[in-house]
Amino acid sequence: MNMTAQDDGYITADGRKIGPVMMEMKNITLRFGGVKAITDISFDIREGEIRAIIGPNGAGKSSMLNVISGFYVPQEGEVWYKGAKRPPMKPFQVARQGIARTFQNIALFEGMSVLDNVMTGRLNYMKTNMFQQGLWFGKAQREEVENRESVEKIIDFLEIQSIRKTPVSRLPYGLKKRVELARALAAEPTLLLLDEPMAGMNVEEKEDMSRFILDVNDEFGTTIALIEHDMGVVMDLSDRVVVMDYGKKIGDGSPDEVRNNQDVIDAYLGVAHD
Amino acid sequence: MPEQFYWGLEAAFNGLMTGVLYALVALGFVLIYKASGIFNYAQGVMALFAAMTLVGIMEGQVPFSHLINATFGTEVHHFGWHLPAVLGILLTVGVMILFAWVVQKVVFKHLIGQEPIILFMATIGLAYFMEGLGDLMWGSDIKTLKVGLPQGTNMWLDETTYRLFGYGFFINNLDIVATVIAIALVAALVMFSQYTKQGRAMRAVADDHQAALSVGINLNFIWVLVWSLAGFVALVAGVMWGASSGVQFSLSLIALKALPVLMLGGFTSIPGAIVGGLIIGVGEKLFEFIVGPMVGGATENWFAYVLALIFLVFRPQGLFGDKIIERV
Ligand SMILES: Nc1ncnc2c1ncn2[C@@H]1O[C@H](COP(=O)(O)OP(=O)(O)OP(=O)(O)O)[C@@H](O)[C@H]1O
Ligand SMILES: [Mg+2]
């Protein structure tokens, strides 16, 4: 696999086309009081890529995802998105730029059904004003139908038809993770951020989730950045991997390169050897 | 049927109107509490302020006229116009939206993530500030509000029930109109929150702030929206109360009656606020009618609170509130 920074991208071993850099983090430093969660980290994410962020507990992975999605504001560094430096932004503004995410601890609307949860992912596609909607005018109705259709497609895609009407609070953990992914996908994001999408899942659920992630990337061309602890999954899924430890970047490259990086091996002590 | 029974029924009907008022004020509480976790002590004062503003605008009063005259030695009091009720209400709605925006911008935007007790204290401050502002803008005299709501006993009901039961019910026209308006208002609110983009976003924010942000909802906008809606509900309550008893300070005290209503209905439930309001409104009239004579009257002062206390003991989440399950 060719990793050199050719600006218009590269072709992966399995024939997928990876485009130019879409998101670039430049010298990001994030502190919480005295704690340095991220220290001077730079890396990029290319169009169409599946990019993994790995590292031991407390390494700063979630913090990095939160910086990308605007939930945390770094003290130093720049975020470049689609060729332009991003001004400081609120999370909702980042979301409106086409960046969707899931959370390590799952943030769903517990009081709503699966369908309603996924529908919220389409809020920014609803354009008619509230009076038209309130009176259910033709345009509002058409819009609602269109949004419903695209949501139903995602629900089919993630194979959660059978729980469409179920209140989210009644679902087991694994399915909640899937619903959260569905909601993120409903926004038709250009960049999808997944914080430990397979945490707490059994082998079968993990296989399903891996398949969904690959399919999303393949069928919708969605760029994906994900955090994952399961090394096997990471090596299978990702095109490139960033490794963090104690807030620092200690490795960046293809799964093979990272696996053979001595700093990474030290940080993981054997996990990378399998 | 004994006369007593009819009197009791009549008392219950008359309690409906008060109940509707309690329900509306409680509704304002619920809207804000659900979306932001703020317990808005100022809801009652908002009703007073809205009603004062409506009277002031309709009568063409110059706002802050006392202040202006004292500062510049002028003698301005009135613009010299009288506006129709519809226009006055529209303008007052505008004022309440502006108020919601300012409150969010100046106060609560800076208190995001603070403890609920701090937010609560801020609303107490807000209540007293608004009370003063209302007096300063429109004067502290008791005002009469004439928005053209029908007054007096409904003769048709009186005659019909007399013919049917041999007892003519005295029901106030205003009570009937108020009940109808309240039903329409609640229906509109429910439609709004179920079927519009902003309504959906509002429910999302009420459920989970983090998740709401991640799907691109502007929390600040939603908070201005719920304060505006609460302001509108306050205006409706203020108009009804003002039309029956005049616009005066006591209006802001109905907020205190909204507290037991919330205990009954649950702090997060819109249907709870309505049903709770009606139960307390009707309950206190009936209780006064039945038990009042035995204990020397004035039970209306405490009935609601005792009922709420009993509820707190047996069902702390209220009739419709979310069940409280302690996570361990
Ligand atoms: N909101 C916060 N306030 C204070 N400290 C924080 C906050 N978020 C993260 N941290 C600290 O930053 C460091 C990195 O945390 P982070 O959650 O990013 O790690 P992580 O790599 O995602 O770990 P894990 O694998 O356990 O999820 C930790 O020391 C954590 O305590
Ligand atoms: Mg994490």
Tab-separated table of C-alpha atoms in Angstrom, chain B residues 43-178:
chain	number	residue	atom	x	y	z
B	43	GLN	CA	-43.416	32.370	35.355
B	44	GLY	CA	-46.135	34.089	37.389
B	45	VAL	CA	-44.487	37.489	37.116
B	46	MET	CA	-44.191	36.883	33.381
B	47	ALA	CA	-47.982	36.530	33.260
B	48	LEU	CA	-48.358	39.799	35.170
B	49	PHE	CA	-45.792	41.557	33.010
B	50	ALA	CA	-47.428	40.306	29.801
B	51	ALA	CA	-50.861	41.467	30.922
B	52	MET	CA	-49.511	44.892	31.976
B	53	THR	CA	-47.748	45.261	28.667
B	54	LEU	CA	-50.894	44.359	26.787
B	55	VAL	CA	-52.944	46.956	28.658
B	56	GLY	CA	-50.192	49.548	28.237
B	57	ILE	CA	-49.904	48.980	24.506
B	58	MET	CA	-53.650	48.942	23.906
B	59	GLU	CA	-54.175	52.114	25.924
B	60	GLY	CA	-51.318	53.868	24.177
B	61	GLN	CA	-49.417	54.430	27.410
B	62	VAL	CA	-45.900	55.776	27.038
B	63	PRO	CA	-43.574	53.186	28.589
B	64	PHE	CA	-41.289	54.502	31.360
B	65	SER	CA	-43.323	57.713	31.403
B	66	HIS	CA	-42.599	58.332	35.113
B	67	LEU	CA	-38.896	57.975	34.526
B	68	ILE	CA	-38.959	60.114	31.396
B	69	ASN	CA	-40.980	62.865	33.042
B	70	ALA	CA	-38.850	62.903	36.157
B	71	THR	CA	-35.625	63.054	34.138
B	72	PHE	CA	-36.579	65.581	31.487
B	73	GLY	CA	-39.278	67.514	33.294
B	74	THR	CA	-41.745	66.587	30.568
B	75	GLU	CA	-45.382	65.631	30.941
B	76	VAL	CA	-45.826	62.708	28.532
B	77	HIS	CA	-48.223	59.941	29.506
B	78	HIS	CA	-50.133	58.794	26.479
B	79	PHE	CA	-49.527	58.478	22.772
B	80	GLY	CA	-53.204	59.220	22.378
B	81	TRP	CA	-54.213	56.067	20.568
B	82	HIS	CA	-56.258	53.015	21.397
B	83	LEU	CA	-55.270	49.841	19.647
B	84	PRO	CA	-57.610	46.959	18.878
B	85	ALA	CA	-57.047	43.855	21.019
B	86	VAL	CA	-55.684	41.718	18.195
B	87	LEU	CA	-52.960	44.217	17.352
B	88	GLY	CA	-52.180	44.726	21.024
B	89	ILE	CA	-51.791	40.980	21.532
B	90	LEU	CA	-49.522	40.650	18.492
B	91	LEU	CA	-47.275	43.454	19.745
B	92	THR	CA	-47.209	41.962	23.237
B	93	VAL	CA	-46.182	38.610	21.765
B	94	GLY	CA	-43.359	40.491	20.080
B	95	VAL	CA	-42.337	41.994	23.424
B	96	MET	CA	-42.363	38.554	25.078
B	97	ILE	CA	-40.170	37.113	22.312
B	98	LEU	CA	-37.755	39.993	22.707
B	99	PHE	CA	-37.796	39.376	26.449
B	100	ALA	CA	-37.021	35.664	25.907
B	101	TRP	CA	-34.091	36.569	23.687
B	102	VAL	CA	-32.677	39.069	26.152
B	103	VAL	CA	-33.044	36.657	29.100
B	104	GLN	CA	-31.175	33.966	27.194
B	105	LYS	CA	-28.515	36.340	25.910
B	106	VAL	CA	-27.882	38.259	29.115
B	107	VAL	CA	-28.515	35.672	31.822
B	108	PHE	CA	-28.755	31.991	31.000
B	109	LYS	CA	-26.188	31.834	28.241
B	110	HIS	CA	-23.606	32.583	30.909
B	111	LEU	CA	-24.980	30.012	33.327
B	112	ILE	CA	-24.807	26.928	31.074
B	113	GLY	CA	-23.723	23.885	33.053
B	114	GLN	CA	-24.362	25.488	36.440
B	115	GLU	CA	-26.116	23.715	39.300
B	116	PRO	CA	-29.948	23.747	39.143
B	117	ILE	CA	-30.081	25.743	42.403
B	118	ILE	CA	-28.034	28.522	40.810
B	119	LEU	CA	-30.318	28.622	37.794
B	120	PHE	CA	-33.277	28.730	40.176
B	121	MET	CA	-31.768	31.647	42.093
B	122	ALA	CA	-31.270	33.442	38.794
B	123	THR	CA	-34.969	33.097	38.030
B	124	ILE	CA	-35.855	34.520	41.464
B	125	GLY	CA	-33.714	37.510	40.602
B	126	LEU	CA	-35.409	37.668	37.255
B	127	ALA	CA	-38.854	37.616	38.890
B	128	TYR	CA	-38.107	40.626	41.087
B	129	PHE	CA	-36.411	42.443	38.256
B	130	MET	CA	-39.429	41.947	36.012
B	131	GLU	CA	-41.795	43.047	38.718
B	132	GLY	CA	-39.861	46.291	39.057
B	133	LEU	CA	-39.514	46.687	35.322
B	134	GLY	CA	-43.253	46.206	34.873
B	135	ASP	CA	-44.011	48.923	37.425
B	136	LEU	CA	-41.434	51.258	35.949
B	137	MET	CA	-42.719	50.789	32.426
B	138	TRP	CA	-46.441	50.855	32.989
B	139	GLY	CA	-47.025	52.130	36.549
B	140	SER	CA	-48.130	50.080	39.538
B	141	ASP	CA	-51.827	50.983	39.565
B	142	ILE	CA	-54.462	48.295	39.086
B	143	LYS	CA	-55.480	48.185	35.446
B	144	THR	CA	-58.594	46.899	33.782
B	145	LEU	CA	-58.090	44.736	30.765
B	146	LYS	CA	-60.725	44.914	28.049
B	147	VAL	CA	-59.952	42.572	25.215
B	148	GLY	CA	-63.578	41.877	24.374
B	149	LEU	CA	-63.919	38.547	26.169
B	150	PRO	CA	-67.582	37.954	27.101
B	151	GLN	CA	-68.459	38.546	30.746
B	152	GLY	CA	-71.370	37.713	32.979
B	153	THR	CA	-73.491	34.624	33.470
B	154	ASN	CA	-74.257	32.471	30.488
B	155	MET	CA	-78.025	32.885	30.242
B	156	TRP	CA	-78.510	30.080	27.783
B	157	LEU	CA	-76.894	27.546	30.121
B	158	ASP	CA	-78.842	28.936	33.037
B	159	GLU	CA	-82.176	28.574	31.248
B	160	THR	CA	-81.442	25.231	29.619
B	161	THR	CA	-80.280	23.578	32.804
B	162	TYR	CA	-83.251	25.062	34.632
B	163	ARG	CA	-85.607	23.490	32.139
B	164	LEU	CA	-83.827	20.132	32.266
B	165	PHE	CA	-83.058	19.744	35.970
B	166	GLY	CA	-85.146	22.383	37.619
B	167	TYR	CA	-81.948	24.081	38.692
B	168	GLY	CA	-80.280	26.842	36.673
B	169	PHE	CA	-76.488	26.653	36.724
B	170	PHE	CA	-74.625	29.930	37.084
B	171	ILE	CA	-71.624	29.572	34.826
B	172	ASN	CA	-69.591	32.596	33.821
B	173	ASN	CA	-69.153	33.227	30.104
B	174	LEU	CA	-65.528	34.084	30.711
B	175	ASP	CA	-64.967	30.665	32.283
B	176	ILE	CA	-66.310	28.951	29.210
B	177	VAL	CA	-64.259	31.050	26.819
B	178	ALA	CA	-61.131	30.615	28.925
